[in-house]
Tab-separated table of C-alpha atoms and ligand atoms in Angstrom:
chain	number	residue	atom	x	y	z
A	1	UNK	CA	-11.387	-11.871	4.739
A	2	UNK	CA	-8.128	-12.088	3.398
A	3	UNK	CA	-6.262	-9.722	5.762
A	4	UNK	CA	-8.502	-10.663	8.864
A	5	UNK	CA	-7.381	-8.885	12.359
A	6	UNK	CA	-4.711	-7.520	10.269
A	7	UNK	CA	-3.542	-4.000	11.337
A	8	UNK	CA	-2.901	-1.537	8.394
A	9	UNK	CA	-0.941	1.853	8.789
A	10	UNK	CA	-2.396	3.466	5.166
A	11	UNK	CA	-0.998	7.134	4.354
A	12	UNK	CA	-2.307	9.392	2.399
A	13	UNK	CA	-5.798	7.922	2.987
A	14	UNK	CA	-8.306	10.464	3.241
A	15	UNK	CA	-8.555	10.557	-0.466
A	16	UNK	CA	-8.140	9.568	-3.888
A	17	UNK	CA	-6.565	6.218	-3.962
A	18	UNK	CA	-5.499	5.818	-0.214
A	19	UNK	CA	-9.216	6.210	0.726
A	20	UNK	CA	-9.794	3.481	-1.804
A	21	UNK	CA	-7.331	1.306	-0.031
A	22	UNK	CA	-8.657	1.776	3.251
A	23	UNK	CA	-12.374	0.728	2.065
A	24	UNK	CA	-10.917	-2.202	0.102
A	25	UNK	CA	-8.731	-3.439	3.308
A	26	UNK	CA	-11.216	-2.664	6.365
A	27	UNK	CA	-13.766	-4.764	3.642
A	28	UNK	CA	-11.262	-7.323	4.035
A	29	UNK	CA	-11.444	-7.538	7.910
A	30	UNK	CA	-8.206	-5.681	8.598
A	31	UNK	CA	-8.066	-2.780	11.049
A	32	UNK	CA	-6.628	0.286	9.400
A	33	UNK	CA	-5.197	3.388	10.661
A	34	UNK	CA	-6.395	6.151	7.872
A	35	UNK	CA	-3.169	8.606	8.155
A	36	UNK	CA	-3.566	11.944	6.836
A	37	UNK	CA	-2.692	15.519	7.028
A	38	UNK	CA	-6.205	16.430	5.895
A	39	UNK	CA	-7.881	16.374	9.132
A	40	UNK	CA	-11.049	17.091	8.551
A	41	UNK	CA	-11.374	14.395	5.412
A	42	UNK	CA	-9.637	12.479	7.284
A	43	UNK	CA	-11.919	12.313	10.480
A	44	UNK	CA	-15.141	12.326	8.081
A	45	UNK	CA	-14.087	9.166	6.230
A	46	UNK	CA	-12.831	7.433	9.191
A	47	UNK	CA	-16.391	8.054	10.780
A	48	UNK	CA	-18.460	7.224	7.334
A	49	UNK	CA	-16.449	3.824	7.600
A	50	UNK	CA	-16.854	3.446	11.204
A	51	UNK	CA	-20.562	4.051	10.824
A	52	UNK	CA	-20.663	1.089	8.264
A	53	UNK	CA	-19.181	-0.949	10.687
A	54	UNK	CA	-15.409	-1.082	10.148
A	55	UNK	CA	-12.509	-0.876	12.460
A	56	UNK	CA	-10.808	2.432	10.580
A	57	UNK	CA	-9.039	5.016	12.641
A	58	UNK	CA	-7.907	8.856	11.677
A	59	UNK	CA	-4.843	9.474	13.080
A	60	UNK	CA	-2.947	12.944	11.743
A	61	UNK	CA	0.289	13.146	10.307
A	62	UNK	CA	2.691	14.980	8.269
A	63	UNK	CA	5.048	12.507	6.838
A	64	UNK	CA	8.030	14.678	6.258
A	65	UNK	CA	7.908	15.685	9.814
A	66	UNK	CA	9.713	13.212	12.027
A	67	UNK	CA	8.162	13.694	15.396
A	68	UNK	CA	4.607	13.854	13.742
A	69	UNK	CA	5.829	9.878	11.969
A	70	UNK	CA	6.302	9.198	15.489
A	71	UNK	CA	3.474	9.998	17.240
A	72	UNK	CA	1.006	8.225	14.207
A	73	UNK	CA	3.184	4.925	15.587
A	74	UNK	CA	3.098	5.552	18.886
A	75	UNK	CA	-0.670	5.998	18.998
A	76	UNK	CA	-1.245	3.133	16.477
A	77	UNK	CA	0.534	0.418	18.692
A	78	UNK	CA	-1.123	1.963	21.717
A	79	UNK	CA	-4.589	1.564	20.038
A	80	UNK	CA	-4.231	-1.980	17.841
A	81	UNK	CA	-1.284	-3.377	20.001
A	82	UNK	CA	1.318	-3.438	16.703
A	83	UNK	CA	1.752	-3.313	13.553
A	84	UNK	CA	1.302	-5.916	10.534
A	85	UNK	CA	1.268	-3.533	7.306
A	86	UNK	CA	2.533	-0.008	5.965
A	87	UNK	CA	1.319	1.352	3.206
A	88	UNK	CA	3.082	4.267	2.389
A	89	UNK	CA	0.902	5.970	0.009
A	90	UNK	CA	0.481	9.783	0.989
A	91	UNK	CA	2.505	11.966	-2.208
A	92	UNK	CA	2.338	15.425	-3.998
A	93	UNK	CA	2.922	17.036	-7.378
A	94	UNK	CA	3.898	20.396	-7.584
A	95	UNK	CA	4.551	20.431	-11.718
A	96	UNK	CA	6.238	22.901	-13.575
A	97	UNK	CA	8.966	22.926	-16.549
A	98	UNK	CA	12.198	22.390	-15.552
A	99	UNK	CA	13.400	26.204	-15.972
A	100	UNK	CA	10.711	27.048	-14.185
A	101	UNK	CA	10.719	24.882	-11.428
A	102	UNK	CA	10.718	27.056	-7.501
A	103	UNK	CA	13.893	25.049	-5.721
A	104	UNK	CA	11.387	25.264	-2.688
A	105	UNK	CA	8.828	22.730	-5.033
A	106	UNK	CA	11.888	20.392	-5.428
A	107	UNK	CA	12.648	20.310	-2.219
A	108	UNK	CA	8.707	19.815	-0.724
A	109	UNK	CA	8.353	17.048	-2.772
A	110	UNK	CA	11.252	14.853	-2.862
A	111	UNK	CA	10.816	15.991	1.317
A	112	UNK	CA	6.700	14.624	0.984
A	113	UNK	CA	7.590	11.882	-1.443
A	114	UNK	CA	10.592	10.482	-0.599
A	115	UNK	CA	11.789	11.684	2.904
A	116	UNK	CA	8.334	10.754	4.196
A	117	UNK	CA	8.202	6.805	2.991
A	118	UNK	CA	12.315	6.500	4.939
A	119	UNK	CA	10.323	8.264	7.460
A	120	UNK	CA	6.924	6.194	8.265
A	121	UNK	CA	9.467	2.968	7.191
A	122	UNK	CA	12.149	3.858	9.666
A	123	UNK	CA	9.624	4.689	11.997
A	124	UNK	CA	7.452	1.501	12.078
A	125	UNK	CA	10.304	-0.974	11.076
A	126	UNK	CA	10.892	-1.933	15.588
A	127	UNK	CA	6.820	-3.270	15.501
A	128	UNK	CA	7.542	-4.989	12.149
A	129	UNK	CA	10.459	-6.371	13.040
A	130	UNK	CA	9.497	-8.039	16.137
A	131	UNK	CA	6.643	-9.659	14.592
A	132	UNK	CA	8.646	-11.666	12.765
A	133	UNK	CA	6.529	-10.604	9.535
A	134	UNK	CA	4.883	-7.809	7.676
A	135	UNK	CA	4.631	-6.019	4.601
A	136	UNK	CA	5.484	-2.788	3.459
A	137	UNK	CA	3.842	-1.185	0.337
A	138	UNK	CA	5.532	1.860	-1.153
A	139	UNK	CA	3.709	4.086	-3.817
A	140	UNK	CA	5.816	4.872	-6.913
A	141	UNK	CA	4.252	6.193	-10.399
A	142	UNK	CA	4.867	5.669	-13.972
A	143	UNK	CA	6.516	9.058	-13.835
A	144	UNK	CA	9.217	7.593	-11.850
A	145	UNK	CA	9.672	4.533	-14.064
A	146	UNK	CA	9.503	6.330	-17.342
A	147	UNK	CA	9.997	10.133	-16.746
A	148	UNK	CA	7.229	12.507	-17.293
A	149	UNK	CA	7.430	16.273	-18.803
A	150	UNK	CA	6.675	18.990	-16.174
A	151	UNK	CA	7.517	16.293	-13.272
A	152	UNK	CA	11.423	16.603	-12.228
A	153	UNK	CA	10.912	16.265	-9.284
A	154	UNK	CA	8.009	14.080	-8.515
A	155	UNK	CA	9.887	11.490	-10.877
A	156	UNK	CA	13.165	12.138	-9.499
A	157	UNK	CA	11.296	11.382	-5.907
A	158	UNK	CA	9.129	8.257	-7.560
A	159	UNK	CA	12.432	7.266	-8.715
A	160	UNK	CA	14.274	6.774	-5.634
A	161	UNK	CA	11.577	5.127	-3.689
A	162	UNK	CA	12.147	2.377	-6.495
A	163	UNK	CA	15.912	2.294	-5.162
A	164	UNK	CA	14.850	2.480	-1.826
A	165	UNK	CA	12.102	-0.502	-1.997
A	166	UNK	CA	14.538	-3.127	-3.512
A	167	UNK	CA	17.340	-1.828	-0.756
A	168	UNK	CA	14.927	-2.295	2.086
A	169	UNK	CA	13.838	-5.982	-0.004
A	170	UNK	CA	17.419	-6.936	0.314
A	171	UNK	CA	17.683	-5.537	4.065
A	172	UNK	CA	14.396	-7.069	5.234
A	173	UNK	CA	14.027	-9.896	3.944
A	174	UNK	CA	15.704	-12.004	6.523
A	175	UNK	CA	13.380	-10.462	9.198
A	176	UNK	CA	10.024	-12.021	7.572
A	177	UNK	CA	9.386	-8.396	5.879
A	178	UNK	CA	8.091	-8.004	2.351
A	179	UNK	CA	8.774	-4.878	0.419
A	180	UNK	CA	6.944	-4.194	-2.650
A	181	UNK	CA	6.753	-1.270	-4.677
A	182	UNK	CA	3.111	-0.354	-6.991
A	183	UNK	CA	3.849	2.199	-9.827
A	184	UNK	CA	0.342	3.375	-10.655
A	185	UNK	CA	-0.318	4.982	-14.458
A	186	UNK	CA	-2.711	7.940	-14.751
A	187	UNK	CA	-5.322	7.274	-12.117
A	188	UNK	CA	-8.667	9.944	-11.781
A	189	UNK	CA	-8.224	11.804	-8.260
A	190	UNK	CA	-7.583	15.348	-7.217
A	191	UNK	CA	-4.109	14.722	-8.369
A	192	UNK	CA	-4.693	14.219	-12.014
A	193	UNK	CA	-7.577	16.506	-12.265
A	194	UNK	CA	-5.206	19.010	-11.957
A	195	UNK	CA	-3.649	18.485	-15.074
A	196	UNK	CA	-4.875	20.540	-18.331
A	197	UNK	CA	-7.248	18.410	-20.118
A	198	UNK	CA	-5.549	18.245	-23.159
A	199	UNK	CA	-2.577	16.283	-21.283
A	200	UNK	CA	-4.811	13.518	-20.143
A	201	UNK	CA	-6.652	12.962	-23.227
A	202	UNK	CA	-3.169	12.641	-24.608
A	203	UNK	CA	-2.465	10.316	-21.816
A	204	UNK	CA	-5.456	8.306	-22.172
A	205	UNK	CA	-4.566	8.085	-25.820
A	206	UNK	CA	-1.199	6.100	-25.338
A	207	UNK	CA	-2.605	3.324	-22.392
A	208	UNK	CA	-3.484	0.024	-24.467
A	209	UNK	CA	-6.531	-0.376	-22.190
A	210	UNK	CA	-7.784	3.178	-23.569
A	211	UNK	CA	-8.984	4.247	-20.280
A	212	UNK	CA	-7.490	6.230	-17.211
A	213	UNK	CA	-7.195	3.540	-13.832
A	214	UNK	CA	-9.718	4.615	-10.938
A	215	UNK	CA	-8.868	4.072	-7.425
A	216	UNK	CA	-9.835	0.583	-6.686
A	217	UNK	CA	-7.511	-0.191	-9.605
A	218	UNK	CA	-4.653	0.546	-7.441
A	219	UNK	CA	-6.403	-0.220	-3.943
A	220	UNK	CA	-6.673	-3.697	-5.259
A	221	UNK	CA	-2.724	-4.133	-5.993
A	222	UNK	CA	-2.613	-3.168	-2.820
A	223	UNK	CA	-4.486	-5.372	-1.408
A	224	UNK	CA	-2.840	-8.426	-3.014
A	225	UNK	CA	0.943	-7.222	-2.007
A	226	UNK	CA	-0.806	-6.627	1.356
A	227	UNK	CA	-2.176	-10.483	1.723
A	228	UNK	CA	-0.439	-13.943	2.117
A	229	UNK	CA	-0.866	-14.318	-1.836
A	230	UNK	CA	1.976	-12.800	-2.447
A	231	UNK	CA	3.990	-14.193	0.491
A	232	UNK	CA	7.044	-15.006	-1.964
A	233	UNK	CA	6.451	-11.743	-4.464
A	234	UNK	CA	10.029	-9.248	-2.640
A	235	UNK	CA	11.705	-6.026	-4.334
A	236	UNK	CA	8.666	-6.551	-7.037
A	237	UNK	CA	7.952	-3.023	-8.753
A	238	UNK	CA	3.797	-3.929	-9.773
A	239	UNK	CA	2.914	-1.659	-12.802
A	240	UNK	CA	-0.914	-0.574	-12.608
A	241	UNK	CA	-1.336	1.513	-15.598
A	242	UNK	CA	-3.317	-0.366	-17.986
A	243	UNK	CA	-0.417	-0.668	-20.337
A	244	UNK	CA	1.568	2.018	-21.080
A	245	UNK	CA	4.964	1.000	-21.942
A	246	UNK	CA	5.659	-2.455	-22.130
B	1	CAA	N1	3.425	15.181	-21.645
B	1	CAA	C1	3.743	15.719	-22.847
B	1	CAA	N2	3.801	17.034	-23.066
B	1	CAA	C2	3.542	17.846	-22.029
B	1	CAA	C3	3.212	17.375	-20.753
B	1	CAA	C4	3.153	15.965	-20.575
B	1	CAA	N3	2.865	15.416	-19.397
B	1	CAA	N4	3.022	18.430	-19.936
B	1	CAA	C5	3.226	19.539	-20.676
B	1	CAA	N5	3.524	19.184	-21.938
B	1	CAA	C6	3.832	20.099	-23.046
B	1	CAA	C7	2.664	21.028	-23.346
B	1	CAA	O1	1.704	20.402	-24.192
B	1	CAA	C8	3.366	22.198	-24.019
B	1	CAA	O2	3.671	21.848	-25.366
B	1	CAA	P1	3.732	22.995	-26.484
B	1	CAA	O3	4.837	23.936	-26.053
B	1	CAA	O4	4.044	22.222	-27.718
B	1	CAA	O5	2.376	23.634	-26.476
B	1	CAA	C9	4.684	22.270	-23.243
B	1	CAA	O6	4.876	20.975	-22.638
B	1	CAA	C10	4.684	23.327	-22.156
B	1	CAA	O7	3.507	23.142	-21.380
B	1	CAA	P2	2.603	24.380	-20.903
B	1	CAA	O8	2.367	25.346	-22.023
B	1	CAA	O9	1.411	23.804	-20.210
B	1	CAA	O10	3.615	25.067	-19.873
B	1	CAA	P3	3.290	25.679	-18.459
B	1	CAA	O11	4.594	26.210	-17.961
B	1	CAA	O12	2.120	26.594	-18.529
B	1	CAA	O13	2.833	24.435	-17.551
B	1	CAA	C11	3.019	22.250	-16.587
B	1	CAA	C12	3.717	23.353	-17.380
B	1	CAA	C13	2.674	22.767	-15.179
B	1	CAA	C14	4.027	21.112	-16.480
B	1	CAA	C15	1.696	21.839	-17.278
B	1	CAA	O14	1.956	21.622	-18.646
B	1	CAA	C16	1.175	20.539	-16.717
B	1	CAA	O15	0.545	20.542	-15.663
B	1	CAA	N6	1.440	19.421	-17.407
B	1	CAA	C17	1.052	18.106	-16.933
B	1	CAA	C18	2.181	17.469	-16.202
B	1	CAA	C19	1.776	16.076	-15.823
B	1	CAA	O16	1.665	15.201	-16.662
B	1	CAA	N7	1.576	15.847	-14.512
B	1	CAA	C20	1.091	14.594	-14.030
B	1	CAA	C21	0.182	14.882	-12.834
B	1	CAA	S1	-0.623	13.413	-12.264
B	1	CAA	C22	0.574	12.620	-11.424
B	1	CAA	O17	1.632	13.100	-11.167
B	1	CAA	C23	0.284	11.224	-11.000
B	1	CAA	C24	1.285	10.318	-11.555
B	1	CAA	O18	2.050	9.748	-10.814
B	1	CAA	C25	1.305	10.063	-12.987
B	2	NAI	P1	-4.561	12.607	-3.731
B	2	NAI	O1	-4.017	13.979	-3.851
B	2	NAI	O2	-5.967	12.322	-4.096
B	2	NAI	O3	-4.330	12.057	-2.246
B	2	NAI	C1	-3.098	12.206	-1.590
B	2	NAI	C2	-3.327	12.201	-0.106
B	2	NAI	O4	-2.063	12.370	0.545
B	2	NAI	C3	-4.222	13.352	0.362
B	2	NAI	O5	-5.232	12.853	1.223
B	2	NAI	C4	-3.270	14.272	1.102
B	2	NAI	O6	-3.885	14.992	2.155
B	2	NAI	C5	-2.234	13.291	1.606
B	2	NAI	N1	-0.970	13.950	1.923
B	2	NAI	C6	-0.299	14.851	1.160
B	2	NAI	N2	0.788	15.275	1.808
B	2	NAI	C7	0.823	14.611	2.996
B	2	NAI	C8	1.710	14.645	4.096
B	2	NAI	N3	2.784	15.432	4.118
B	2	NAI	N4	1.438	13.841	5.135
B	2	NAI	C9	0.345	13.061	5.141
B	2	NAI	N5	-0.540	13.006	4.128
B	2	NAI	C10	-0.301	13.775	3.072
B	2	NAI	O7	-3.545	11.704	-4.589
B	2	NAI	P2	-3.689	10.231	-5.161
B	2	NAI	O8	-3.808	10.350	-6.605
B	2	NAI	O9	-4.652	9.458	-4.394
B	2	NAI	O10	-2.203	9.714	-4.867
B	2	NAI	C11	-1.882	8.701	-3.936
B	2	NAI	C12	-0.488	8.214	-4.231
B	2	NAI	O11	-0.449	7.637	-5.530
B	2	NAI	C13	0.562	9.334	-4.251
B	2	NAI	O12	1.782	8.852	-3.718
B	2	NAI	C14	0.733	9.615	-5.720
B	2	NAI	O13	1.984	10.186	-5.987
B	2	NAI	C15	0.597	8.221	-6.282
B	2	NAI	N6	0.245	8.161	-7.694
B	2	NAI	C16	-0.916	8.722	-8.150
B	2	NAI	C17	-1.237	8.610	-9.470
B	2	NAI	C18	-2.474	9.210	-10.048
B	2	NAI	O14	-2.560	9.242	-11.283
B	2	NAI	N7	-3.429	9.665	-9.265
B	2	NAI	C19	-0.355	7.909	-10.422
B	2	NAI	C20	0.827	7.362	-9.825
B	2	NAI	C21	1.109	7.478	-8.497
């Protein structure tokens, strides 16, 4: 039980690899707050977990909308009494070559991506702070470490929440906070199975463990940022990608 009573905020975790992380951390004895736009995902997996005997709540939430930020808080200290970890996981692609890229797709990403981690962090930092202690997991990629054809703006926005995780490192740290960052590599979910298939063979092809990750690759980084094990890890970026560039 390695994050027992603990009370997780996870975004994005209706599917794919937030859903992973809220399995892998209610297994773990923490209580989670599943935060989603994806209502009725959201509610279903919340209830599958509930029925299984974890303490997992679905609580809705745009991240790029302020007020919406707010409310998920609000109704998260008002149900678990505070807050110990944020995980903020919930991102987009919307892909396209550069000279073909909508300005409206640049703008909904880096506002999903980016806007909505300062949001939820902003947001939650009050309950953090007067804990004393907590952690706060943001979600980069290997696009945003190493660039990625077709992704100018999902790198640019996995990009700055690099800047934006050592900042807050720096910032934090004197309040008992942890800031991490986990830059996953080509992981199967909804996200990548929306690439051609010729692109992730391709991918596949160039990681040294000659396999795609799968979400409990990247729910168990997680996990470990999440517990006391990495107590004195701060401003880390943790690559999951089964070695890509090294
Ligand atoms: N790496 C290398 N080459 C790529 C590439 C990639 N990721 N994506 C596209 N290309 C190449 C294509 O093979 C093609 O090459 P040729 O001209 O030699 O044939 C060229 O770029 C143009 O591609 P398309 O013909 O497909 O152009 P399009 O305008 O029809 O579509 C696209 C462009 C939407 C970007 C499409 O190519 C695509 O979806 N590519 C995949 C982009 C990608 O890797 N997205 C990652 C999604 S998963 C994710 O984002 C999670 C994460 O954090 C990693
Ligand atoms: P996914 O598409 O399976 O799940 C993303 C979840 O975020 C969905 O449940 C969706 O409803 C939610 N979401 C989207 N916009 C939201 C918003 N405005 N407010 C609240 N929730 C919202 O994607 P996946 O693959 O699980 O991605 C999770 C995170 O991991 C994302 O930040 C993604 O960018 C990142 N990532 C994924 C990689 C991959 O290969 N799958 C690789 C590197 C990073």
């Amino acid at each position: 039980m390695r994050l027992h009573n603990q009370v997780a905020i996870i975004t994005g975790g209706a599917n794919g690899i937030g859903y992973a992380a809220v399995e892998r951390f209610a297994e773990e004895g923490a209580k989670v707050v599943l935060a989603d736009y994806d209502e009725a995902t959201g509610i279903d997996a919340a209830s599958k977990l509930r029925d299984s005997g974890y303490d997992v709540t679905f609580i809705q939430v745009d991240v790029a909308n302020r007020e919406s930020v707010q409310q998920l808080i609000d109704r998260t200290v008002e149900t678990y009494g505070g807050i110990d970890i944020l995980i903020n996981n919930a991102g987009i692609t919307r892909d396209a070559m550069l000279a073909k890229m909508e300005p409206s797709n640049f703008q909904q990403v880096l506002d999903v991506n980016l806007t909505g981690v300062f949001n939820c962090t902003q947001s939650a930092l009050p309950h953090l702070i007067s804990k004393g202690k907590g952690k706060i997991i943001n979600t980069s990629s290997v696009s945003g470490v190493y660039g990625n054809v077709g992704q100018t703006n999902y790198a640019a926005s996995k990009a700055a929440v690099i800047g934006m995780t050592k900042s807050w490192a720096k910032e934090l740290g004197r309040k008992g906070i942890n800031v991490n960052a986990v830059a996953p590599g080509f992981t199967r979910t909804a996200m990548v199975e929306k690439m051609p298939e010729n692109i992730i063979e391709q991918m596949k092809s160039i990681v040294a463990l000659q396999r795609l990750g799968v979400p409990k690759d990247i729910a168990n980084a997680y996990l470990f940022l999440a517990s006391s094990e990495s107590d004195y890890v701060n401003g880390h970026v943790l690559h999951v990608d089964g070695g890509i560039m090294m």
